[in-house]
Coordinates of C-alpha atoms and ligand atoms in Angstrom, one line a residue:
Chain A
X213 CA 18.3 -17.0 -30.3
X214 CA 17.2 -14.0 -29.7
X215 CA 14.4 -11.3 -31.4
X216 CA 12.3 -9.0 -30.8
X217 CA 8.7 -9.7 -29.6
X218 CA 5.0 -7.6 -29.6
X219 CA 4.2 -7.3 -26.2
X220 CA 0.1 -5.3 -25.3
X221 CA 0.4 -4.8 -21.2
X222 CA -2.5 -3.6 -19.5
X223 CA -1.7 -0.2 -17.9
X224 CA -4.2 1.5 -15.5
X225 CA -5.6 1.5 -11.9
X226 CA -9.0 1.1 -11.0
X227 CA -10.0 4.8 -12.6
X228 CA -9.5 3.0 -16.2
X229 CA -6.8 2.0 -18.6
X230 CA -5.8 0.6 -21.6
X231 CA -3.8 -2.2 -23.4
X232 CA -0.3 -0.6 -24.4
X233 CA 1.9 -1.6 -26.9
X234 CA 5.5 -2.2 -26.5
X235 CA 8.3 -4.1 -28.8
X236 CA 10.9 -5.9 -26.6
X237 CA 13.9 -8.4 -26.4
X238 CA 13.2 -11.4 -26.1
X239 CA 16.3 -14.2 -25.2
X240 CA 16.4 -18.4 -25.6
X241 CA 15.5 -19.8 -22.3
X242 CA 13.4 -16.7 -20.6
X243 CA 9.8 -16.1 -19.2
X244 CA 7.5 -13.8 -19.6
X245 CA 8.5 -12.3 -16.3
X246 CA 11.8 -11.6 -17.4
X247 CA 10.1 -9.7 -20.0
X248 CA 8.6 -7.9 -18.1
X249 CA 11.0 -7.0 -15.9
X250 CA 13.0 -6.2 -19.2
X251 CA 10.6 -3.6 -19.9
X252 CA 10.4 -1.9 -16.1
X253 CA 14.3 -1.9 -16.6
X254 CA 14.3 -0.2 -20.2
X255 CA 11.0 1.2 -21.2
X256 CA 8.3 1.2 -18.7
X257 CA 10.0 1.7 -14.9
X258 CA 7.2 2.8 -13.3
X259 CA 4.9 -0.2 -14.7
X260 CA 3.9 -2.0 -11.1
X261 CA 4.1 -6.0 -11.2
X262 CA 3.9 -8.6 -8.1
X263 CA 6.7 -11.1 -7.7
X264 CA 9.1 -13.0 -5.2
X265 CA 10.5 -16.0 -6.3
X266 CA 10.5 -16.5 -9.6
X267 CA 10.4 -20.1 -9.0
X268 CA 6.7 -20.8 -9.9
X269 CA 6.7 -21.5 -5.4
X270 CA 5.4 -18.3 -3.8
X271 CA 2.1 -17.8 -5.9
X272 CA 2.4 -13.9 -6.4
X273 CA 3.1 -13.2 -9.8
X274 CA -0.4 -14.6 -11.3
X275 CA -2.0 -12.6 -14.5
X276 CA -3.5 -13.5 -17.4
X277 CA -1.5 -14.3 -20.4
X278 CA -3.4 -14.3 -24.0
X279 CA -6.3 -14.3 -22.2
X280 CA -5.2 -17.7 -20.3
X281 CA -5.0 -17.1 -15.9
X282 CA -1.3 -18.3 -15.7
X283 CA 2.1 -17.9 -13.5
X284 CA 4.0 -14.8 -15.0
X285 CA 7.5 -16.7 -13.8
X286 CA 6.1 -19.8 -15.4
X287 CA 5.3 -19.4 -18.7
X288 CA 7.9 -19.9 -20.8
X289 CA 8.4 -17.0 -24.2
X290 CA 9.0 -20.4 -25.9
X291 CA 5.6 -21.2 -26.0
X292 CA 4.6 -18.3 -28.7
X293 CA 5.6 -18.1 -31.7
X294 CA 7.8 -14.6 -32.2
X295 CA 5.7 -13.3 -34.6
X296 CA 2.8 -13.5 -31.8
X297 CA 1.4 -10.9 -30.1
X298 CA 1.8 -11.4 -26.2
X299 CA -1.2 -9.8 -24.4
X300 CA -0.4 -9.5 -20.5
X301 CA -3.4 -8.4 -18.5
X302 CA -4.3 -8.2 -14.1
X303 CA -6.2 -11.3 -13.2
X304 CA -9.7 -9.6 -14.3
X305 CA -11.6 -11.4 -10.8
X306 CA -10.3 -9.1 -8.3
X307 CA -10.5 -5.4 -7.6
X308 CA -7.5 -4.1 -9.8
X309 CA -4.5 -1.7 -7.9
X310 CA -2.5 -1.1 -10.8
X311 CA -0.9 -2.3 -14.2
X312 CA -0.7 -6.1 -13.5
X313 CA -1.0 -6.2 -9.9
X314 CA -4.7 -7.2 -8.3
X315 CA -5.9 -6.6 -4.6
X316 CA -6.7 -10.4 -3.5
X317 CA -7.9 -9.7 -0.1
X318 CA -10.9 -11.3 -1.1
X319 CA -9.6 -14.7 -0.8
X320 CA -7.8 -13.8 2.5
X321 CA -11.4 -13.0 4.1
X322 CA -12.8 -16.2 2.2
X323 CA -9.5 -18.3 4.0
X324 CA -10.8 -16.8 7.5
X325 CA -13.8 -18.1 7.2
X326 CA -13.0 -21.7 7.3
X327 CA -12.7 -22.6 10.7
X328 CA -9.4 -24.2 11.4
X329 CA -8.5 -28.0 12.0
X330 CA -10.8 -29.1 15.0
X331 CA -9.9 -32.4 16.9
X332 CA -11.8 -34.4 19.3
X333 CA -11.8 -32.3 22.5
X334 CA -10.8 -35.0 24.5
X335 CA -7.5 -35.9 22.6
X336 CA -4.2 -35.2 24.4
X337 CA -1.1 -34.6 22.3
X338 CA 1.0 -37.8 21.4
X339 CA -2.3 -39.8 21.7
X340 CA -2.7 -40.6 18.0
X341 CA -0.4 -41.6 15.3
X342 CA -1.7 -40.5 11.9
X343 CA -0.8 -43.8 9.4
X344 CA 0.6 -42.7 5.8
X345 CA -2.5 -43.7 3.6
X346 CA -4.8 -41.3 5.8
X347 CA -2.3 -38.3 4.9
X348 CA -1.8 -38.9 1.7
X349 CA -5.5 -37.7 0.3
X350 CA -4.8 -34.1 1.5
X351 CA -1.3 -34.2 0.9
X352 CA -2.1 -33.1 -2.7
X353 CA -3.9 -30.3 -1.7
X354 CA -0.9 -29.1 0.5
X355 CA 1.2 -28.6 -2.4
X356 CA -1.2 -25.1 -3.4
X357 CA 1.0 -22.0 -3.2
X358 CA -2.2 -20.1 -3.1
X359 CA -1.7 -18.3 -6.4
X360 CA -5.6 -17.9 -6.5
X361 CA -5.6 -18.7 -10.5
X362 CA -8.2 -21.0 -9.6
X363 CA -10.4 -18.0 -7.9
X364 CA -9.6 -15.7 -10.3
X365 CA -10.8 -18.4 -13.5
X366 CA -13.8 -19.9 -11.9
X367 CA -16.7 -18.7 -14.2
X368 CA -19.1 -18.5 -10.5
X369 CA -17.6 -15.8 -9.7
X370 CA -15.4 -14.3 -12.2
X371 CA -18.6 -13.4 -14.6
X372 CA -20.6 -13.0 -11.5
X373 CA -19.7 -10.4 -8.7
X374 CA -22.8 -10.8 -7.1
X375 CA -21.8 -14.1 -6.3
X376 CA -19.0 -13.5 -4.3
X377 CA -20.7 -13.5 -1.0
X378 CA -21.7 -16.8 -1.5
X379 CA -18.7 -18.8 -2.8
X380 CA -15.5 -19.5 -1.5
X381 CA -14.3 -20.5 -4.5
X382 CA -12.1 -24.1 -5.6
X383 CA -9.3 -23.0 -3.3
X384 CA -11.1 -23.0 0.4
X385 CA -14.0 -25.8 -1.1
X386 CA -10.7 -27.8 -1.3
X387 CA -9.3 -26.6 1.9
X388 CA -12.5 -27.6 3.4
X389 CA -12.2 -30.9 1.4
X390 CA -8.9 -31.3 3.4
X391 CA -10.6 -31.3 6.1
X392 CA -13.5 -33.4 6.1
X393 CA -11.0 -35.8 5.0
X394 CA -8.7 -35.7 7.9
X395 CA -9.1 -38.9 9.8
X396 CA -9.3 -36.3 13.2
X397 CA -11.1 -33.5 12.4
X398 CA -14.9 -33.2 13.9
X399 CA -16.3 -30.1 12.6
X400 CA -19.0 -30.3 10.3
X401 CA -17.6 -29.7 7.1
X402 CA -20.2 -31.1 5.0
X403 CA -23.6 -28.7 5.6
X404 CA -21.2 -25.8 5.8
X405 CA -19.4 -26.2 2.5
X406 CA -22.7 -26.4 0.9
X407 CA -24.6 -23.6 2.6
X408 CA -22.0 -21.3 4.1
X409 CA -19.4 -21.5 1.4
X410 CA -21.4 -22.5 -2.1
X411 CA -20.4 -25.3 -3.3
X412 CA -23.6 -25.8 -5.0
X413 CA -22.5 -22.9 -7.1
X414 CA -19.7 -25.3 -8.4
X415 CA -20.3 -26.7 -11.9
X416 CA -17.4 -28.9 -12.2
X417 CA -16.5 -27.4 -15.5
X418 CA -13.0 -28.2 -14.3
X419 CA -11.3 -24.6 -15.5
X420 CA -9.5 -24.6 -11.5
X421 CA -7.9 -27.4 -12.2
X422 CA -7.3 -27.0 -15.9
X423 CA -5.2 -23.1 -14.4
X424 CA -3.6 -25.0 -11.0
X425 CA 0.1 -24.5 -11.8
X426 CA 0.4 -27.1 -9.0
X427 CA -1.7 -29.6 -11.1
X428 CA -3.9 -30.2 -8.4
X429 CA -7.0 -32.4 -9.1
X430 CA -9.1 -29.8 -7.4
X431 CA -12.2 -30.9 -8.5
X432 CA -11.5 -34.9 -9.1
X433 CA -10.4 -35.3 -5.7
X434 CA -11.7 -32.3 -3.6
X435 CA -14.7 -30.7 -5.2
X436 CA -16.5 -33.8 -6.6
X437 CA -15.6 -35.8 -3.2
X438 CA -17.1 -32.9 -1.4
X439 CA -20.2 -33.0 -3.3
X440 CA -21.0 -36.5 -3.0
X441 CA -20.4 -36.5 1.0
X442 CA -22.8 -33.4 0.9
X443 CA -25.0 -35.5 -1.4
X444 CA -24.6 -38.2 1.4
X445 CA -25.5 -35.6 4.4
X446 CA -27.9 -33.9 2.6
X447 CA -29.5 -35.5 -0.5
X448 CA -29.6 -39.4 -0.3
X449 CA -32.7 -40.6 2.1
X450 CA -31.5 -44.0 2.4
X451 CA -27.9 -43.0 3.5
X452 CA -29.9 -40.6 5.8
X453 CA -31.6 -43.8 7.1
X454 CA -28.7 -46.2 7.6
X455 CA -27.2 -43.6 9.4
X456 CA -30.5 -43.0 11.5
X457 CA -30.5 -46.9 12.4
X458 CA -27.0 -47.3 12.5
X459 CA -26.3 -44.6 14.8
X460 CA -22.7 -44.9 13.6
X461 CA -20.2 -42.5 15.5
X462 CA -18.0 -40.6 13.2
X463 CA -15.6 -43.9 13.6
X464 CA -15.1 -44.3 9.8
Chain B
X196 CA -21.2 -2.1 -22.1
X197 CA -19.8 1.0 -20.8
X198 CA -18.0 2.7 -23.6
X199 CA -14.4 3.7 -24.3
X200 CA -11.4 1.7 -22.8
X201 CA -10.2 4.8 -19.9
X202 CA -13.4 5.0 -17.6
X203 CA -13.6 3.3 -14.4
X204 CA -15.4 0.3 -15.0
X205 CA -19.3 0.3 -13.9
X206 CA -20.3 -3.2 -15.6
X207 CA -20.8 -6.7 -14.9
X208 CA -19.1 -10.3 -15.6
X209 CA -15.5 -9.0 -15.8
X210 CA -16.8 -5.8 -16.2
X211 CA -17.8 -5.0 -12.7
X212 CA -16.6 -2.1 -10.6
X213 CA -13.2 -2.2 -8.9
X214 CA -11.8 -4.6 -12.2
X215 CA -9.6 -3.6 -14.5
X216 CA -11.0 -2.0 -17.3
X217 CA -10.9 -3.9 -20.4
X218 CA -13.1 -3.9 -23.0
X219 CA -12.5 -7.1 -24.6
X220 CA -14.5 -10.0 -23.5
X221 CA -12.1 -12.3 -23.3
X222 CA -8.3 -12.5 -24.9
X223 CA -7.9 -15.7 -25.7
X224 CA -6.2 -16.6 -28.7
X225 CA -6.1 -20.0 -29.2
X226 CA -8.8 -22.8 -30.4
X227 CA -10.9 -23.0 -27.1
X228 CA -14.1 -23.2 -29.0
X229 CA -13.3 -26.2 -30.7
X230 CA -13.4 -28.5 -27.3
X231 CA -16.9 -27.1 -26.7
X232 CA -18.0 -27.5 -30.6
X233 CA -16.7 -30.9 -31.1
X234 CA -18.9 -31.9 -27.8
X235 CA -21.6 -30.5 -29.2
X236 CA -21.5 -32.3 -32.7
X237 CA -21.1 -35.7 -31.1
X238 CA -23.2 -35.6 -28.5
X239 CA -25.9 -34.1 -30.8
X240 CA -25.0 -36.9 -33.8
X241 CA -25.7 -39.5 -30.7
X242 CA -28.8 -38.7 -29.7
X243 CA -29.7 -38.0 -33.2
X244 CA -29.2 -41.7 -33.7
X245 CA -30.2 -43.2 -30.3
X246 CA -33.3 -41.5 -30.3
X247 CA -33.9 -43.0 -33.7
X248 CA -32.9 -46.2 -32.8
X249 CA -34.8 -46.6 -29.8
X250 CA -38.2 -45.3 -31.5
X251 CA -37.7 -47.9 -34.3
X252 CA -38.4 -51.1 -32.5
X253 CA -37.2 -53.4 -34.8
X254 CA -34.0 -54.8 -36.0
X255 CA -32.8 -55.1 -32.3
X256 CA -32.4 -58.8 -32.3
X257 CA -30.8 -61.4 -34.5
X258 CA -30.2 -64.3 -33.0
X259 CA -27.7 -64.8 -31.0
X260 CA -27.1 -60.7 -30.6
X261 CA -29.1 -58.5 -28.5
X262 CA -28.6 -54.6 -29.0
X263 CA -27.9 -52.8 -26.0
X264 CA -30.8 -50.5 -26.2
X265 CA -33.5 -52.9 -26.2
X266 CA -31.8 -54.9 -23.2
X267 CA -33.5 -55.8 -21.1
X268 CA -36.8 -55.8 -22.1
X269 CA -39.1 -54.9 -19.9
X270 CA -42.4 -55.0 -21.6
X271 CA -44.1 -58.6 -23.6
X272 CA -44.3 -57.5 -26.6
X273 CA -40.6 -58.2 -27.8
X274 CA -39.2 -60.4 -30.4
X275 CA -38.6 -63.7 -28.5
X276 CA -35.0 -63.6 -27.3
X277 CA -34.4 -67.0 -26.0
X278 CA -32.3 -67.0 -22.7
X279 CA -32.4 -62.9 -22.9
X280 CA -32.3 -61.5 -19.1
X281 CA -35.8 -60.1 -20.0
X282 CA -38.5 -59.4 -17.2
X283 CA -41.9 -58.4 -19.4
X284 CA -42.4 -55.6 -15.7
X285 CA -44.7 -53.5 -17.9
X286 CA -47.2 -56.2 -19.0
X287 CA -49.1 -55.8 -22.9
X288 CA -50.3 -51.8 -22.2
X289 CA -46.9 -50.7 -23.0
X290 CA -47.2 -50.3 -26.9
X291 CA -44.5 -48.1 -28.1
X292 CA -40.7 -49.2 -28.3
X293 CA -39.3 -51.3 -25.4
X294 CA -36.0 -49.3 -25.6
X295 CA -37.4 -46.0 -24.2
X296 CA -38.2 -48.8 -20.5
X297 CA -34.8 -49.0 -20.6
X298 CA -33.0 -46.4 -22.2
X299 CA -34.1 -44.0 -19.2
X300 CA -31.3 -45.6 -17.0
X301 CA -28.3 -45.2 -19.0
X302 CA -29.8 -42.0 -20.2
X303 CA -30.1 -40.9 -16.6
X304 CA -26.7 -42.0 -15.8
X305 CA -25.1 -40.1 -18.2
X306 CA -26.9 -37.0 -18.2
X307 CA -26.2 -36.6 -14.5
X308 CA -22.8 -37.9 -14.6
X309 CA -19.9 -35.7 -13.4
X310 CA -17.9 -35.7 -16.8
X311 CA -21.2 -35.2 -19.3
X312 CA -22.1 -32.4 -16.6
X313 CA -18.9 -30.9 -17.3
X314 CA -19.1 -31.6 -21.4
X315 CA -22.3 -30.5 -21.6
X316 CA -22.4 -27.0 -19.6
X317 CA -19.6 -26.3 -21.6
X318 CA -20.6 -27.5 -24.8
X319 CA -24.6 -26.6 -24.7
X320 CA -25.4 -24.3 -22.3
X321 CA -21.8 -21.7 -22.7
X322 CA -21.7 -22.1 -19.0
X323 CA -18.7 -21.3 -19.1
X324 CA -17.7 -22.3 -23.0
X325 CA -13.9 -22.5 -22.2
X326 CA -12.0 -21.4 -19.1
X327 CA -11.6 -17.5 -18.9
X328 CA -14.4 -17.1 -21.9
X329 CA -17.4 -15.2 -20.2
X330 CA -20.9 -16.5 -19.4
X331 CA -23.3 -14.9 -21.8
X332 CA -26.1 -14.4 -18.8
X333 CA -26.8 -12.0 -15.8
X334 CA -27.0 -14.2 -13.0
X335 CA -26.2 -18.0 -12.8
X336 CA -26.8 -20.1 -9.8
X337 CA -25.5 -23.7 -10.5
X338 CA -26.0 -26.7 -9.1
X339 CA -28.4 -25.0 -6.0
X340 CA -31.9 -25.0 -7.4
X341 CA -33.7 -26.9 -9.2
X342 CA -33.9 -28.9 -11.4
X343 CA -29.9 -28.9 -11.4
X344 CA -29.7 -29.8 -7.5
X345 CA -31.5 -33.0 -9.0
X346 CA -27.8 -33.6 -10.1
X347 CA -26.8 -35.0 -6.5
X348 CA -29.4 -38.3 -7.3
X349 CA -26.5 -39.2 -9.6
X350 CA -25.5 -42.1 -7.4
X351 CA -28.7 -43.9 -7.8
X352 CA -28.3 -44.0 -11.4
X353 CA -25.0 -45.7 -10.9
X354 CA -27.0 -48.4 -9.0
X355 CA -29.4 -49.2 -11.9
X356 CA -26.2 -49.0 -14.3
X357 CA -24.6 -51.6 -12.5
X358 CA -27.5 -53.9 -12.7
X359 CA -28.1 -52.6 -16.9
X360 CA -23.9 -53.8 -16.9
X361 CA -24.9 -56.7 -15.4
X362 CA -27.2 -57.8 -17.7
X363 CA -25.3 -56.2 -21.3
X364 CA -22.9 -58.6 -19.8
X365 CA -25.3 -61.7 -19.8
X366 CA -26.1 -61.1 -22.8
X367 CA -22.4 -60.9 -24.0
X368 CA -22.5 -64.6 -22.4
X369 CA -25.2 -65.9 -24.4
X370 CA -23.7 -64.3 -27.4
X371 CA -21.4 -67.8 -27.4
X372 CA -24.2 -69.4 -28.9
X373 CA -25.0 -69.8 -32.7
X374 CA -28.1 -69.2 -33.8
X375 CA -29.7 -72.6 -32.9
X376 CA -29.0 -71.9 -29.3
X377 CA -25.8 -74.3 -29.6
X378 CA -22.8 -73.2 -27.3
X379 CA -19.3 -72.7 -28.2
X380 CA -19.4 -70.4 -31.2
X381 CA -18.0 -66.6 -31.6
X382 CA -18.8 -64.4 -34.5
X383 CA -17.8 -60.7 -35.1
X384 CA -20.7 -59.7 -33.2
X385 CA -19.6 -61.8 -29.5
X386 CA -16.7 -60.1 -30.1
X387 CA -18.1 -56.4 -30.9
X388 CA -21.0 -57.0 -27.9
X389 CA -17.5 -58.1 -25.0
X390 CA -15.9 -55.1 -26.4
X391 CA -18.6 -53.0 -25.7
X392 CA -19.2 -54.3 -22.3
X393 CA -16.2 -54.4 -21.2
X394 CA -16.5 -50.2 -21.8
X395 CA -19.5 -49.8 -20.0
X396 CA -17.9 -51.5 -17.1
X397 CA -14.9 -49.4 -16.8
X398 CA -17.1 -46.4 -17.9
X399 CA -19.4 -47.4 -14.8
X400 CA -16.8 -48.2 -12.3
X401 CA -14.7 -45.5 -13.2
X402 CA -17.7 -43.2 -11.9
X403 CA -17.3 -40.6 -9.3
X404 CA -20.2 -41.4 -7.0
X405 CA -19.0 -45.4 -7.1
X406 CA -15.6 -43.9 -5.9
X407 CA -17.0 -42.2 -2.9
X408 CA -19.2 -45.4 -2.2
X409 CA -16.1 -47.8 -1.8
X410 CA -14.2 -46.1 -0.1
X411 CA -13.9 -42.2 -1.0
X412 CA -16.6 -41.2 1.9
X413 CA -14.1 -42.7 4.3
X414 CA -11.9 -40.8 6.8
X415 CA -10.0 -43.5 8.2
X416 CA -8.4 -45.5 4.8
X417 CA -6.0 -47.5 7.4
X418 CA -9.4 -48.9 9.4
X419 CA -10.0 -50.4 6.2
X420 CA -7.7 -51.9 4.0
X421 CA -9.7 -53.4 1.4
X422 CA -11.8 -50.6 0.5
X423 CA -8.7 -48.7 0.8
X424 CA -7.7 -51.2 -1.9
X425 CA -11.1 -51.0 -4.1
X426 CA -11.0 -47.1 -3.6
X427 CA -7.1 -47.2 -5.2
X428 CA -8.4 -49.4 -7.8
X429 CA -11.5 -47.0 -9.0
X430 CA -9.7 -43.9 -8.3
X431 CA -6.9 -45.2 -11.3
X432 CA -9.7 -46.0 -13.5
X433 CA -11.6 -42.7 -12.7
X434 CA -8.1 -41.1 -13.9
X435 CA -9.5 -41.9 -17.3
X436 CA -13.3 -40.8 -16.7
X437 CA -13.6 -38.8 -19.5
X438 CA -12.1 -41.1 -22.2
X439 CA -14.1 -44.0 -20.6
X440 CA -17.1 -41.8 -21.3
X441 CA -16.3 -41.1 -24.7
X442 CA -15.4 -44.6 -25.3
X443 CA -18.3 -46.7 -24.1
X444 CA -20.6 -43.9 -25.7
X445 CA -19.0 -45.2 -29.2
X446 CA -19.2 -48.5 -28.3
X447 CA -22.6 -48.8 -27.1
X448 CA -24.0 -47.0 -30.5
X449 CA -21.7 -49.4 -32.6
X450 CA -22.8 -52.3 -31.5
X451 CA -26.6 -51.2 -31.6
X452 CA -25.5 -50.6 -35.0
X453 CA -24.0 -53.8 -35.4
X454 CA -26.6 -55.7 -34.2
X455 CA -28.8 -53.7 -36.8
X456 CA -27.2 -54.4 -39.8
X457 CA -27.2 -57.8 -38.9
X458 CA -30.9 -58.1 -37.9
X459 CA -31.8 -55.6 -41.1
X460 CA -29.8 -58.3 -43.1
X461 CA -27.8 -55.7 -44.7
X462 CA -25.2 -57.3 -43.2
X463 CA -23.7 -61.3 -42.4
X464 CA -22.2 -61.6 -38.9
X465 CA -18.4 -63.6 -40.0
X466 CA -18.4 -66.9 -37.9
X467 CA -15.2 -67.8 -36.1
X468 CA -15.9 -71.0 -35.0
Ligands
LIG571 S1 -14.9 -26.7 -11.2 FE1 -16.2 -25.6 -9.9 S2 -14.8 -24.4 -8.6 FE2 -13.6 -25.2 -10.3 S3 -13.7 -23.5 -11.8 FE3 -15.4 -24.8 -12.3 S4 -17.2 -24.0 -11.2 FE4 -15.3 -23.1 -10.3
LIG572 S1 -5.2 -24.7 -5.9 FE1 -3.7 -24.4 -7.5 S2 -4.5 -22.6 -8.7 FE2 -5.6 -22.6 -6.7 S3 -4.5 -21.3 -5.4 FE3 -3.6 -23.3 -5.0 S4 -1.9 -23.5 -6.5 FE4 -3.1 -21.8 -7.2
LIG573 S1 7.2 -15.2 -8.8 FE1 6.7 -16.7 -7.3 S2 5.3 -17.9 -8.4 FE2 5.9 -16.5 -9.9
LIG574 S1 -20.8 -41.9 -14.4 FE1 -19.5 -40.1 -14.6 S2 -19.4 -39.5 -12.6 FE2 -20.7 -41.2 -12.4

């Protein structure tokens, strides 16, 4: 089946722009990528959109769709009805370039600033065997193809600019969750996701995980975790005191 | 607002300079204040009636049922609840409704608990209403001052909602007793008390802060097996955190109610055996 369908892109760079109207083909089976790329082919080839794989793998083609932060590649024309107007817009968290796409160096310099997996000094290659049940936790998280729909929804700093020094954001908190979780790693996580990176700012309003196109729990299993080991380094005297007369090493 | 839909954008929220400029709030199309408004008319009918409930102290108790909001009671001067798990703590100066002792734990666990967090921020406070739906306030700092840092005390609450399960379930026990304090029988209410306990259980063991305490704070799961298992067996049930919430919520104010209209006499408890 195939019909014609409203579509209102977003045309502009960061001097200003506008929603445009356009009326395009629309064919069983397509996405609203192929639309677009319908409409660079027949009506609008100048309009500038990100893209590589078309596979819903390589994270680049992110926008909002009906107001919703979504894949371009993934979302399927099936899912409106044809009579429905299809407003396509840039992710409206980051500094715009043009039309749809967005400059996301922010999360780049956010990525940076989580220092990188740090093992005991003293361990020589070959000298540990990591067991399948300690991998598995952060194996989820591995699966992000840092589309950075969950930076661009999260309310902390998507209504709030100011905030941006302070927050990472859901995808380096959950990096960071990584981490702390990795049976090896010895940095400390904990007081640095809470006062270098903000995860105090975090509301666990869930809209991260609600937008992951890789249905990652990010906040059941890395941002709530993450707050209740910071609640354990920081906030709960009587862990704070079994610790003090335990003097446990970081053994567990 | 700036005005007009071509200048550079100068505002803030998704307004603020470098953003594409575009005037609309938000785009959304769908429903996504009905999540948010529904929240709000529940929770709002349940303290409504919990806060009714627990100010009336009376029709709490009828023999063998105890409501869960009066359980235990922690001061002496409650109806005389024979084998009830009650510890009179707060003496005779206590004079208003027993409930509000106890209520403070359940209340506290719920108020601080990940899920209601989540429910209500959306639902009350707009913060944010749906996902993608802007904030309608200047500056927002979360969970970093207080009283909202107060949040991360949750896991106390979860302690003293163990030991309030504990007892709601004691008193499902003694609910297999008729009225003479005989064992062996069941009535609607036994029945309508397990169901309700059993919810707060797997509302209380599905909770966040009990998954990081068996096992979740760990790094090493294969250094320890069984609270590798526990943490497996909590993480499954705190799959279903939300619907547990909602769940033992409704259950705990039906049985209240049940035990009510039993105690009010509006009511007769159906005998099984
Ligand atoms: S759960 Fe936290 S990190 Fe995720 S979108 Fe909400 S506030 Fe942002
Ligand atoms: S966590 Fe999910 S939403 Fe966030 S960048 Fe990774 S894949 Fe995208
Ligand atoms: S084009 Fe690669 S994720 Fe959409
Ligand atoms: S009870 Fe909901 S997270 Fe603890």
């Amino acid at each position: 089946m195939s019909y014609k369908a409203d579509f209102r892109i977003w045309r502009g760079d960061v001097d200003g722009g506008e929603l445009r109207d356009f009326k395009v083909e629309v064919n069983e089976g397509e996405v609203v990528l192929d639309i677009i790329h319908r409409l660079q082919a027949t009506q609008a080839p100048d309009l500038a959109v990100r893209w590589n794989c078309k596979a819903g793998k390589c994270g680049s083609c992110s926008a909002e769709i009906n107001g919703r932060p979504r894949l371009l590649c993934m979302t399927r024309m099936s899912t409106f009805a044809p009579e429905e107007v299809v407003t396509v817009t840039p992710m409206r968290t980051f500094p715009v370039i043009r039309d749809l796409v967005t400059d996301v160096s922010f999360n780049y310099a956010k990525a940076r600033q989580v220092p990188s997996f740090t093992p005991p000094a003293d361990l020589k290659p070959g000298e540990y065997r990591m067991q399948q049940v300690d991998v598995e936790r952060s194996q989820e998280f591995r699966k992000c193809i840092e589309c950075f729909l969950c930076q661009n929804t999260c309310h902390v700093i998507r209504d709030f600019e100011d905030n941006k020094a302070a927050f990472s954001g859901p995808r380096f908190l959950m990096r960071i969750a990584e981490l702390d979780m990795h049976p090896l790693d010895v940095a400390d996580r904990q007081k640095a996701a809470q006062e270098e990176h903000g995860l105090g700012l975090c509301n666990i309003t869930k809209c991260c995980t609600d937008v992951c196109p890789e249905n990652i729990h990010i906040t059941d299993n890395a941002l709530i975790p993450m707050k209740e080991r910071v609640a354990d380094r920081k906030y709960d005297p009587l862990v704070w005191l079994g610790n003090k007369i335990r003097r446990r090493g970081s053994g567990d | 607002m700036a005005t007009g839909t071509t200048g550079p954008a100068g505002g803030t929220g998704t307004n603020a300079p470098g953003r594409a400029r575009i005037q609309a709030r938000h785009l959304r199309t769908d429903r996504w204040w009905l999540s948010p408004a529904v929240t709000v008319a529940i929770l709002s009918a349940f303290i409504v009636y919990s806060t009714w409930r627990a100010f009336a102290n009376d029709d709490y108790f009828a023999e063998p049922y105890v409501s869960p909001f009066y359980s235990p009671c922690l001061a002496s001067k409650c109806d005389s609840m024979p084998m009830s798990a009650n510890a009179p703590l707060f003496g005779d100066w206590w004079g208003m409704s027993p409930a509000l002792l106890i209520l403070i734990f359940p209340l506290g666990f719920r108020l601080t608990c990940y899920y209601y967090r989540k429910a209500y921020y959306r639902g009350f406070w707009a913060s944010p209403s749906a996902c993608a739906v802007p904030e309608p306030r200047g500056k927002y700092t979360g969970e970093t001052r207080f009283p909202l840092i107060m949040q991360n005390i949750h896991r106390y609450f979860f302690y003293f909602a163990a030991v309030v399960a504990v007892i709601l379930s004691w008193d499902v026990l003694i609910a297999f007793r008729d009225e003479h304090g005989a064992w062996g029988h069941m009535g609607l209410g036994t029945l309508v008390l397990l169901a309700n306990v059993l919810l707060i259980w797997a509302y209380t063991l599905s909770c966040h802060s009990c998954r990081h305490i068996v096992g979740g704070k760990l790094k090493h799961f294969s250094e320890h097996p069984v609270r590798y298992r526990f943490w497996g067996f909590v993480s499954r049930l705190n799959g279903r955190h939300m619907e547990l919430a909602w769940a033992s919520l409704f259950s705990v104010a039906l049985a209240d109610l049940y035990v009510y209209l039993v105690a009010s006499n509006a009511f007769d408890d159906p005998r099984f055996f």
